[in-house]
Amino acid sequence: MAPNPSSDAGEMISELSRLYREQFQSQRVILSFPTFVELVKKEPRRLIRSAAAYMRDTFDQFGTTAIVGSDHRASVVRFNLFDQGTQRNGAVVGGESVQDEIYNILQSFVRQGYANRMIVMHGPNGSSKSSTVEAIGSAMQRYSEIPQGAVYTFNWIFPTEKIAAPAMKGEGGPIGFASRRSGDEGNLSGSYAHLDDTMIASKIHSDFKDNPVHLIPMPQREIWLRSWIAAKEGIREDDVELPPHILASGLSKRNQLILENLLAAYDGDLAKVLRHIQVERFFYSRQYRVGISTVEPQMAIDAMEKQLTMDRNIQNLPSVLHNIRYYEAQGELIEANRGLLEFSDLLKRPLESFKYLLTTVEKSAISLPSSTANLDLVFMATTNEKHLDTFKTIPDFSSFRGRFELVTVPYLLKPSLEEQIYAPDVEVLGKHKKIVPHAVQMLCSWAVMTRLKQPDPEYYDSTQRGLIARLDPRTKVRLYEDEPLRPTFKQAEEAQLRELRIRIMNESVGMVVYEGRFGASPREIKQVLQRAAQNQAHETMTPMAIFEELERMVKDRTVYEFLQFEPRGKYHDAAFFIGLLKDEFADIFETETVKAMSLVADEEYERLLARYIENVVAEIKREKIFNPATEQYETASQGLMKDIEKILNVQGSVERHREGLLGRLAAFRIENKTMAIDLPTIFQDILLKIQEHYYGQRKVVVQQNYQAMLSLAGDSEAESAKMEEKDRDLAKTTYAELERRFGYDFVSARECLKFMLKHNKKRKKV
């Protein structure tokens, strides 16, 4: 509950203080060592996790969602953490295969007990490599804020002389170690963890964020953990598998020296030493570099040490600790310990600047001037394909390859996913300028077509090669989107292509030039979107504004690498794709306009289709149909079937054609056992031909209405004055329906109508 803003300022601050104090206490941010041990006893697995295990558990914490394709079968699983968004970016769109591969790598790290390889994500610029790492880091931060994700480190606390007195050999004056009370040897009740800052003379942080569990000496640490885990999981102690990092000497050199000196001063009394331990919960943060850090591609040292001499905490330490040389480790590697370290654009750095990674990654340790420090973190890196190709040619590549887990991150190959990338931009632009239907869709379809690779017929069986050779870029996009492929392909051909869909999508996986490696990047598409929105020649952002910007773009082949590809068949021809989409939008808008005229309701077309299919099924099965009008069962209507088949221009055997329709129904039922029959989808090609037929019959009316719409828009005042009332009413109705049903306002509808008429006229001449 937030403080009431209408209250007095003093009351607001008091209430805010109370709320934050309650939150602080509920999160158990500061603990004594005995309290921490109790937590470990209750949840041993959680509090001894390695960085890889923690990251894997972060994936699991947010759960997964099965993405169901249009064939109603779960095809891929998506990790929900990539839908959470970050402070700077929204959800990571697509990339399920990449995310799944990262998760599997983390699983392998957990199984083998340590992360001994760097996860290197490579792909073209703008393919969401850095966004993927950022999403993981943001999810780790959120996970660390809930009880299940709690992580702890510790500090050394030394109280002032006012509250403590000597109780150790060789000391004659106050030194701030032990209580004056006698008889409390071995008692931890006098912990200094919760002392007020005014009572603390010196506080030494754990620069590596060491896990307090490492303060329990071996072999007792192993004995306790085995016992606690066995009791919690109901297994034998001998069957408990402990992660290797928790059994190793996990303390940094500074912490180890302080521990050893205190043990010597207290004559081996560990209980007195542990009084000085303040266990502190920390929260992952990319912004403040707590457990998450990024190494930028400049030449820099990623870990270093500096000796501390004038630090107040060092000067106020008890005299028995003055013999230690205190160093403070710094750098991105140290900040990221127990978490995630990202090397952004790794291969832009000179090779010599990251050769140390060969041993650092493999051994999870870094050599510092005063010691070799053990690390517990997950290394991730990003790079583009150009730098990786160059890197593969150097002699040292084989050495690095053994320490790398290469993960390919291609561009998206579905316009529906591509549109999601620009949703935030479209939302902002839409506040200032009307975004016309299909504008962003056309842009995304063009972007995806530039990324497609021509399929190789030789990769398929001889009976399939002819079909594969006919697969053009636009149809390939529809195949990837699970959209109908008719009329380009017949029903049987479409079914065959759908069987080959996964194989076609994976044809170039593992190749140097894979599908999605080249093409227009999302960054470039965003620029096109922004320029189209600023185009003053268009009052709204129509598909025509998009086409204009794309035509400007494809003229500059020296700037955009993907434009330098030589066309192969219909592939890699960005200018041709623009013309293709112009044709498509003209057809879409014409269909929508005819529907908006309300000459025949869509339901009528679908009702006629349903009657035809019903009669065909009854004819083949030798069944009768119930007629509601006569309340009689009647034989199939030969007249209705012949009329529709005349519209369809059925060639050859009518019986075979009708059996083929029944086969479509059977195939749909086999693939979708729990779904209702969807005739408009199954017989989309037939529905379209029926619509086109009735449109052709009303062609004169439609053309007259186009002219009336232009006149109503003010293009010809003389013609507008001459218009008959019924023509004016139909034109107004069409504009109103275009807005109500499809989202075009008057201005955009008028511009789209002009484009459609002009474009269709050009097509007829061609």
PDB file of N, CA and C in Angstrom, residues 374-449:
ATOM      1  N   ASN A 374      38.930 -17.866  -8.134  1.00  0.00           N
ATOM      2  CA  ASN A 374      37.902 -18.748  -8.701  1.00  0.00           C
ATOM      3  C   ASN A 374      36.667 -17.936  -9.064  1.00  0.00           C
ATOM      4  N   LEU A 375      36.059 -18.295 -10.174  1.00  0.00           N
ATOM      5  CA  LEU A 375      34.868 -17.596 -10.653  1.00  0.00           C
ATOM      6  C   LEU A 375      33.700 -18.570 -10.758  1.00  0.00           C
ATOM      7  N   ASP A 376      32.526 -18.055 -10.557  1.00  0.00           N
ATOM      8  CA  ASP A 376      31.311 -18.842 -10.736  1.00  0.00           C
ATOM      9  C   ASP A 376      30.335 -17.969 -11.527  1.00  0.00           C
ATOM     10  N   LEU A 377      30.389 -18.072 -12.842  1.00  0.00           N
ATOM     11  CA  LEU A 377      29.524 -17.248 -13.674  1.00  0.00           C
ATOM     12  C   LEU A 377      29.314 -17.898 -15.028  1.00  0.00           C
ATOM     13  N   VAL A 378      28.326 -17.393 -15.744  1.00  0.00           N
ATOM     14  CA  VAL A 378      28.036 -17.858 -17.098  1.00  0.00           C
ATOM     15  C   VAL A 378      28.545 -16.803 -18.069  1.00  0.00           C
ATOM     16  N   PHE A 379      29.416 -17.243 -18.974  1.00  0.00           N
ATOM     17  CA  PHE A 379      29.951 -16.343 -19.992  1.00  0.00           C
ATOM     18  C   PHE A 379      29.048 -16.392 -21.230  1.00  0.00           C
ATOM     19  N   MET A 380      28.619 -15.222 -21.685  1.00  0.00           N
ATOM     20  CA  MET A 380      27.862 -15.130 -22.925  1.00  0.00           C
ATOM     21  C   MET A 380      28.493 -14.045 -23.787  1.00  0.00           C
ATOM     22  N   ALA A 381      28.403 -14.218 -25.095  1.00  0.00           N
ATOM     23  CA  ALA A 381      28.979 -13.232 -26.010  1.00  0.00           C
ATOM     24  C   ALA A 381      28.107 -13.107 -27.241  1.00  0.00           C
ATOM     25  N   THR A 382      28.209 -11.960 -27.896  1.00  0.00           N
ATOM     26  CA  THR A 382      27.500 -11.742 -29.154  1.00  0.00           C
ATOM     27  C   THR A 382      28.503 -11.312 -30.213  1.00  0.00           C
ATOM     28  N   THR A 383      28.212 -11.662 -31.450  1.00  0.00           N
ATOM     29  CA  THR A 383      29.060 -11.231 -32.564  1.00  0.00           C
ATOM     30  C   THR A 383      28.264 -11.345 -33.846  1.00  0.00           C
ATOM     31  N   ASN A 384      28.647 -10.557 -34.847  1.00  0.00           N
ATOM     32  CA  ASN A 384      27.964 -10.680 -36.133  1.00  0.00           C
ATOM     33  C   ASN A 384      28.714 -11.666 -37.026  1.00  0.00           C
ATOM     34  N   GLU A 385      28.100 -12.041 -38.117  1.00  0.00           N
ATOM     35  CA  GLU A 385      28.650 -13.107 -38.964  1.00  0.00           C
ATOM     36  C   GLU A 385      29.941 -12.704 -39.659  1.00  0.00           C
ATOM     37  N   LYS A 386      30.073 -11.429 -40.036  1.00  0.00           N
ATOM     38  CA  LYS A 386      31.287 -10.995 -40.724  1.00  0.00           C
ATOM     39  C   LYS A 386      32.519 -11.214 -39.852  1.00  0.00           C
ATOM     40  N   HIS A 387      32.417 -10.784 -38.599  1.00  0.00           N
ATOM     41  CA  HIS A 387      33.563 -10.934 -37.697  1.00  0.00           C
ATOM     42  C   HIS A 387      33.822 -12.407 -37.381  1.00  0.00           C
ATOM     43  N   LEU A 388      32.767 -13.202 -37.287  1.00  0.00           N
ATOM     44  CA  LEU A 388      32.963 -14.629 -37.019  1.00  0.00           C
ATOM     45  C   LEU A 388      33.628 -15.317 -38.204  1.00  0.00           C
ATOM     46  N   ASP A 389      33.224 -14.964 -39.425  1.00  0.00           N
ATOM     47  CA  ASP A 389      33.852 -15.546 -40.617  1.00  0.00           C
ATOM     48  C   ASP A 389      35.341 -15.247 -40.644  1.00  0.00           C
ATOM     49  N   THR A 390      35.703 -14.014 -40.316  1.00  0.00           N
ATOM     50  CA  THR A 390      37.121 -13.627 -40.272  1.00  0.00           C
ATOM     51  C   THR A 390      37.845 -14.376 -39.165  1.00  0.00           C
ATOM     52  N   PHE A 391      37.192 -14.502 -38.012  1.00  0.00           N
ATOM     53  CA  PHE A 391      37.791 -15.171 -36.856  1.00  0.00           C
ATOM     54  C   PHE A 391      38.085 -16.641 -37.156  1.00  0.00           C
ATOM     55  N   LYS A 392      37.230 -17.261 -37.970  1.00  0.00           N
ATOM     56  CA  LYS A 392      37.420 -18.671 -38.300  1.00  0.00           C
ATOM     57  C   LYS A 392      38.685 -18.922 -39.121  1.00  0.00           C
ATOM     58  N   THR A 393      39.220 -17.889 -39.727  1.00  0.00           N
ATOM     59  CA  THR A 393      40.395 -18.059 -40.590  1.00  0.00           C
ATOM     60  C   THR A 393      41.715 -17.973 -39.827  1.00  0.00           C
ATOM     61  N   ILE A 394      41.686 -17.538 -38.558  1.00  0.00           N
ATOM     62  CA  ILE A 394      42.937 -17.371 -37.820  1.00  0.00           C
ATOM     63  C   ILE A 394      43.387 -18.717 -37.238  1.00  0.00           C
ATOM     64  N   PRO A 395      44.681 -18.910 -37.036  1.00  0.00           N
ATOM     65  CA  PRO A 395      45.196 -20.194 -36.523  1.00  0.00           C
ATOM     66  C   PRO A 395      44.666 -20.564 -35.138  1.00  0.00           C
ATOM     67  N   ASP A 396      44.364 -19.551 -34.317  1.00  0.00           N
ATOM     68  CA  ASP A 396      43.921 -19.826 -32.944  1.00  0.00           C
ATOM     69  C   ASP A 396      42.453 -20.226 -32.844  1.00  0.00           C
ATOM     70  N   PHE A 397      41.736 -20.221 -33.980  1.00  0.00           N
ATOM     71  CA  PHE A 397      40.291 -20.463 -33.903  1.00  0.00           C
ATOM     72  C   PHE A 397      39.977 -21.836 -33.304  1.00  0.00           C
ATOM     73  N   SER A 398      40.754 -22.849 -33.665  1.00  0.00           N
ATOM     74  CA  SER A 398      40.459 -24.196 -33.156  1.00  0.00           C
ATOM     75  C   SER A 398      40.544 -24.244 -31.633  1.00  0.00           C
ATOM     76  N   SER A 399      41.462 -23.457 -31.063  1.00  0.00           N
ATOM     77  CA  SER A 399      41.577 -23.419 -29.601  1.00  0.00           C
ATOM     78  C   SER A 399      40.342 -22.785 -28.981  1.00  0.00           C
ATOM     79  N   PHE A 400      39.884 -21.705 -29.597  1.00  0.00           N
ATOM     80  CA  PHE A 400      38.692 -21.031 -29.087  1.00  0.00           C
ATOM     81  C   PHE A 400      37.437 -21.870 -29.317  1.00  0.00           C
ATOM     82  N   ARG A 401      37.387 -22.559 -30.457  1.00  0.00           N
ATOM     83  CA  ARG A 401      36.174 -23.320 -30.800  1.00  0.00           C
ATOM     84  C   ARG A 401      35.829 -24.328 -29.712  1.00  0.00           C
ATOM     85  N   GLY A 402      36.848 -24.922 -29.079  1.00  0.00           N
ATOM     86  CA  GLY A 402      36.594 -25.893 -28.023  1.00  0.00           C
ATOM     87  C   GLY A 402      36.023 -25.280 -26.767  1.00  0.00           C
ATOM     88  N   ARG A 403      36.153 -23.944 -26.631  1.00  0.00           N
ATOM     89  CA  ARG A 403      35.613 -23.257 -25.451  1.00  0.00           C
ATOM     90  C   ARG A 403      34.344 -22.477 -25.769  1.00  0.00           C
ATOM     91  N   PHE A 404      33.889 -22.564 -27.023  1.00  0.00           N
ATOM     92  CA  PHE A 404      32.696 -21.832 -27.444  1.00  0.00           C
ATOM     93  C   PHE A 404      31.516 -22.779 -27.643  1.00  0.00           C
ATOM     94  N   GLU A 405      30.332 -22.317 -27.283  1.00  0.00           N
ATOM     95  CA  GLU A 405      29.081 -22.956 -27.686  1.00  0.00           C
ATOM     96  C   GLU A 405      28.410 -21.987 -28.659  1.00  0.00           C
ATOM     97  N   LEU A 406      28.532 -22.253 -29.947  1.00  0.00           N
ATOM     98  CA  LEU A 406      28.017 -21.338 -30.956  1.00  0.00           C
ATOM     99  C   LEU A 406      26.511 -21.522 -31.136  1.00  0.00           C
ATOM    100  N   VAL A 407      25.784 -20.427 -31.026  1.00  0.00           N
ATOM    101  CA  VAL A 407      24.321 -20.439 -31.169  1.00  0.00           C
ATOM    102  C   VAL A 407      23.952 -19.454 -32.279  1.00  0.00           C
ATOM    103  N   THR A 408      23.351 -19.958 -33.340  1.00  0.00           N
ATOM    104  CA  THR A 408      22.966 -19.115 -34.472  1.00  0.00           C
ATOM    105  C   THR A 408      21.674 -18.370 -34.173  1.00  0.00           C
ATOM    106  N   VAL A 409      21.688 -17.056 -34.424  1.00  0.00           N
ATOM    107  CA  VAL A 409      20.510 -16.210 -34.191  1.00  0.00           C
ATOM    108  C   VAL A 409      20.146 -15.521 -35.511  1.00  0.00           C
ATOM    109  N   PRO A 410      19.280 -16.137 -36.314  1.00  0.00           N
ATOM    110  CA  PRO A 410      18.932 -15.549 -37.618  1.00  0.00           C
ATOM    111  C   PRO A 410      17.837 -14.492 -37.502  1.00  0.00           C
ATOM    112  N   TYR A 411      17.582 -13.821 -38.623  1.00  0.00           N
ATOM    113  CA  TYR A 411      16.433 -12.920 -38.699  1.00  0.00           C
ATOM    114  C   TYR A 411      15.145 -13.740 -38.669  1.00  0.00           C
ATOM    115  N   LEU A 412      14.054 -13.083 -38.321  1.00  0.00           N
ATOM    116  CA  LEU A 412      12.741 -13.730 -38.347  1.00  0.00           C
ATOM    117  C   LEU A 412      12.299 -13.971 -39.786  1.00  0.00           C
ATOM    118  N   LEU A 413      11.552 -15.047 -39.990  1.00  0.00           N
ATOM    119  CA  LEU A 413      11.112 -15.415 -41.332  1.00  0.00           C
ATOM    120  C   LEU A 413       9.591 -15.502 -41.434  1.00  0.00           C
ATOM    121  N   LYS A 414       8.913 -14.834 -40.497  1.00  0.00           N
ATOM    122  CA  LYS A 414       7.450 -14.775 -40.547  1.00  0.00           C
ATOM    123  C   LYS A 414       7.019 -13.319 -40.381  1.00  0.00           C
ATOM    124  N   PRO A 415       6.285 -12.763 -41.346  1.00  0.00           N
ATOM    125  CA  PRO A 415       5.828 -11.369 -41.213  1.00  0.00           C
ATOM    126  C   PRO A 415       5.003 -11.120 -39.959  1.00  0.00           C
ATOM    127  N   SER A 416       4.206 -12.107 -39.533  1.00  0.00           N
ATOM    128  CA  SER A 416       3.371 -11.915 -38.344  1.00  0.00           C
ATOM    129  C   SER A 416       4.231 -11.684 -37.103  1.00  0.00           C
ATOM    130  N   LEU A 417       5.389 -12.363 -37.019  1.00  0.00           N
ATOM    131  CA  LEU A 417       6.313 -12.122 -35.910  1.00  0.00           C
ATOM    132  C   LEU A 417       7.052 -10.806 -36.104  1.00  0.00           C
ATOM    133  N   GLU A 418       7.452 -10.539 -37.331  1.00  0.00           N
ATOM    134  CA  GLU A 418       8.168  -9.299 -37.631  1.00  0.00           C
ATOM    135  C   GLU A 418       7.333  -8.082 -37.218  1.00  0.00           C
ATOM    136  N   GLU A 419       6.032  -8.139 -37.435  1.00  0.00           N
ATOM    137  CA  GLU A 419       5.149  -7.023 -37.069  1.00  0.00           C
ATOM    138  C   GLU A 419       5.208  -6.740 -35.574  1.00  0.00           C
ATOM    139  N   GLN A 420       5.376  -7.785 -34.771  1.00  0.00           N
ATOM    140  CA  GLN A 420       5.408  -7.597 -33.319  1.00  0.00           C
ATOM    141  C   GLN A 420       6.609  -6.766 -32.876  1.00  0.00           C
ATOM    142  N   ILE A 421       7.698  -6.830 -33.653  1.00  0.00           N
ATOM    143  CA  ILE A 421       8.890  -6.043 -33.318  1.00  0.00           C
ATOM    144  C   ILE A 421       8.571  -4.555 -33.346  1.00  0.00           C
ATOM    145  N   TYR A 422       7.738  -4.162 -34.320  1.00  0.00           N
ATOM    146  CA  TYR A 422       7.490  -2.738 -34.540  1.00  0.00           C
ATOM    147  C   TYR A 422       6.223  -2.241 -33.844  1.00  0.00           C
ATOM    148  N   ALA A 423       5.577  -3.106 -33.083  1.00  0.00           N
ATOM    149  CA  ALA A 423       4.343  -2.708 -32.399  1.00  0.00           C
ATOM    150  C   ALA A 423       4.532  -1.456 -31.529  1.00  0.00           C
ATOM    151  N   PRO A 424       5.617  -1.361 -30.723  1.00  0.00           N
ATOM    152  CA  PRO A 424       5.802  -0.135 -29.927  1.00  0.00           C
ATOM    153  C   PRO A 424       5.978   1.106 -30.804  1.00  0.00           C
ATOM    154  N   ASP A 425       6.723   0.972 -31.910  1.00  0.00           N
ATOM    155  CA  ASP A 425       6.926   2.104 -32.811  1.00  0.00           C
ATOM    156  C   ASP A 425       5.611   2.516 -33.460  1.00  0.00           C
ATOM    157  N   VAL A 426       4.829   1.517 -33.881  1.00  0.00           N
ATOM    158  CA  VAL A 426       3.550   1.799 -34.530  1.00  0.00           C
ATOM    159  C   VAL A 426       2.606   2.498 -33.552  1.00  0.00           C
ATOM    160  N   GLU A 427       2.641   2.081 -32.293  1.00  0.00           N
ATOM    161  CA  GLU A 427       1.785   2.703 -31.285  1.00  0.00           C
ATOM    162  C   GLU A 427       2.125   4.180 -31.115  1.00  0.00           C
ATOM    163  N   VAL A 428       3.419   4.487 -31.092  1.00  0.00           N
ATOM    164  CA  VAL A 428       3.851   5.882 -30.935  1.00  0.00           C
ATOM    165  C   VAL A 428       3.510   6.693 -32.186  1.00  0.00           C
ATOM    166  N   LEU A 429       3.838   6.139 -33.356  1.00  0.00           N
ATOM    167  CA  LEU A 429       3.568   6.851 -34.606  1.00  0.00           C
ATOM    168  C   LEU A 429       2.075   7.054 -34.817  1.00  0.00           C
ATOM    169  N   GLY A 430       1.273   6.079 -34.389  1.00  0.00           N
ATOM    170  CA  GLY A 430      -0.167   6.161 -34.577  1.00  0.00           C
ATOM    171  C   GLY A 430      -0.825   7.287 -33.807  1.00  0.00           C
ATOM    172  N   LYS A 431      -0.137   7.813 -32.793  1.00  0.00           N
ATOM    173  CA  LYS A 431      -0.680   8.941 -32.036  1.00  0.00           C
ATOM    174  C   LYS A 431      -0.592  10.238 -32.826  1.00  0.00           C
ATOM    175  N   HIS A 432       0.265  10.253 -33.829  1.00  0.00           N
ATOM    176  CA  HIS A 432       0.492  11.471 -34.606  1.00  0.00           C
ATOM    177  C   HIS A 432       0.009  11.359 -36.048  1.00  0.00           C
ATOM    178  N   LYS A 433      -0.113  10.116 -36.528  1.00  0.00           N
ATOM    179  CA  LYS A 433      -0.526   9.925 -37.914  1.00  0.00           C
ATOM    180  C   LYS A 433      -1.264   8.600 -38.040  1.00  0.00           C
ATOM    181  N   LYS A 434      -2.347   8.621 -38.772  1.00  0.00           N
ATOM    182  CA  LYS A 434      -3.146   7.410 -38.966  1.00  0.00           C
ATOM    183  C   LYS A 434      -2.325   6.327 -39.671  1.00  0.00           C
ATOM    184  N   ILE A 435      -2.271   5.128 -39.067  1.00  0.00           N
ATOM    185  CA  ILE A 435      -1.600   3.984 -39.685  1.00  0.00           C
ATOM    186  C   ILE A 435      -2.670   3.179 -40.415  1.00  0.00           C
ATOM    187  N   VAL A 436      -2.558   3.116 -41.727  1.00  0.00           N
ATOM    188  CA  VAL A 436      -3.588   2.484 -42.552  1.00  0.00           C
ATOM    189  C   VAL A 436      -3.421   0.964 -42.519  1.00  0.00           C
ATOM    190  N   PRO A 437      -4.528   0.212 -42.536  1.00  0.00           N
ATOM    191  CA  PRO A 437      -4.433  -1.260 -42.569  1.00  0.00           C
ATOM    192  C   PRO A 437      -3.517  -1.742 -43.689  1.00  0.00           C
ATOM    193  N   HIS A 438      -2.769  -2.784 -43.400  1.00  0.00           N
ATOM    194  CA  HIS A 438      -1.881  -3.483 -44.334  1.00  0.00           C
ATOM    195  C   HIS A 438      -0.559  -2.753 -44.586  1.00  0.00           C
ATOM    196  N   ALA A 439      -0.388  -1.525 -44.097  1.00  0.00           N
ATOM    197  CA  ALA A 439       0.856  -0.798 -44.358  1.00  0.00           C
ATOM    198  C   ALA A 439       2.044  -1.513 -43.715  1.00  0.00           C
ATOM    199  N   VAL A 440       1.933  -1.804 -42.427  1.00  0.00           N
ATOM    200  CA  VAL A 440       3.036  -2.485 -41.723  1.00  0.00           C
ATOM    201  C   VAL A 440       3.155  -3.923 -42.217  1.00  0.00           C
ATOM    202  N   GLN A 441       2.034  -4.537 -42.527  1.00  0.00           N
ATOM    203  CA  GLN A 441       2.048  -5.915 -43.034  1.00  0.00           C
ATOM    204  C   GLN A 441       2.824  -6.004 -44.338  1.00  0.00           C
ATOM    205  N   MET A 442       2.601  -5.054 -45.260  1.00  0.00           N
ATOM    206  CA  MET A 442       3.330  -5.038 -46.535  1.00  0.00           C
ATOM    207  C   MET A 442       4.830  -4.862 -46.300  1.00  0.00           C
ATOM    208  N   LEU A 443       5.169  -3.968 -45.365  1.00  0.00           N
ATOM    209  CA  LEU A 443       6.574  -3.713 -45.052  1.00  0.00           C
ATOM    210  C   LEU A 443       7.253  -4.961 -44.505  1.00  0.00           C
ATOM    211  N   CYS A 444       6.579  -5.646 -43.602  1.00  0.00           N
ATOM    212  CA  CYS A 444       7.161  -6.847 -42.987  1.00  0.00           C
ATOM    213  C   CYS A 444       7.267  -7.992 -43.998  1.00  0.00           C
ATOM    214  N   SER A 445       6.289  -8.113 -44.879  1.00  0.00           N
ATOM    215  CA  SER A 445       6.356  -9.151 -45.912  1.00  0.00           C
ATOM    216  C   SER A 445       7.545  -8.910 -46.828  1.00  0.00           C
ATOM    217  N   TRP A 446       7.766  -7.653 -47.168  1.00  0.00           N
ATOM    218  CA  TRP A 446       8.925  -7.322 -48.011  1.00  0.00           C
ATOM    219  C   TRP A 446      10.226  -7.664 -47.282  1.00  0.00           C
ATOM    220  N   ALA A 447      10.316  -7.292 -46.008  1.00  0.00           N
ATOM    221  CA  ALA A 447      11.538  -7.559 -45.234  1.00  0.00           C
ATOM    222  C   ALA A 447      11.840  -9.048 -45.187  1.00  0.00           C
ATOM    223  N   VAL A 448      10.825  -9.854 -44.933  1.00  0.00           N
ATOM    224  CA  VAL A 448      11.031 -11.302 -44.831  1.00  0.00           C
ATOM    225  C   VAL A 448      11.441 -11.884 -46.184  1.00  0.00           C
ATOM    226  N   MET A 449      10.846 -11.419 -47.272  1.00  0.00           N
ATOM    227  CA  MET A 449      11.207 -11.950 -48.591  1.00  0.00           C
ATOM    228  C   MET A 449      12.669 -11.674 -48.933  1.00  0.00           C
TER     229      MET A 449
END
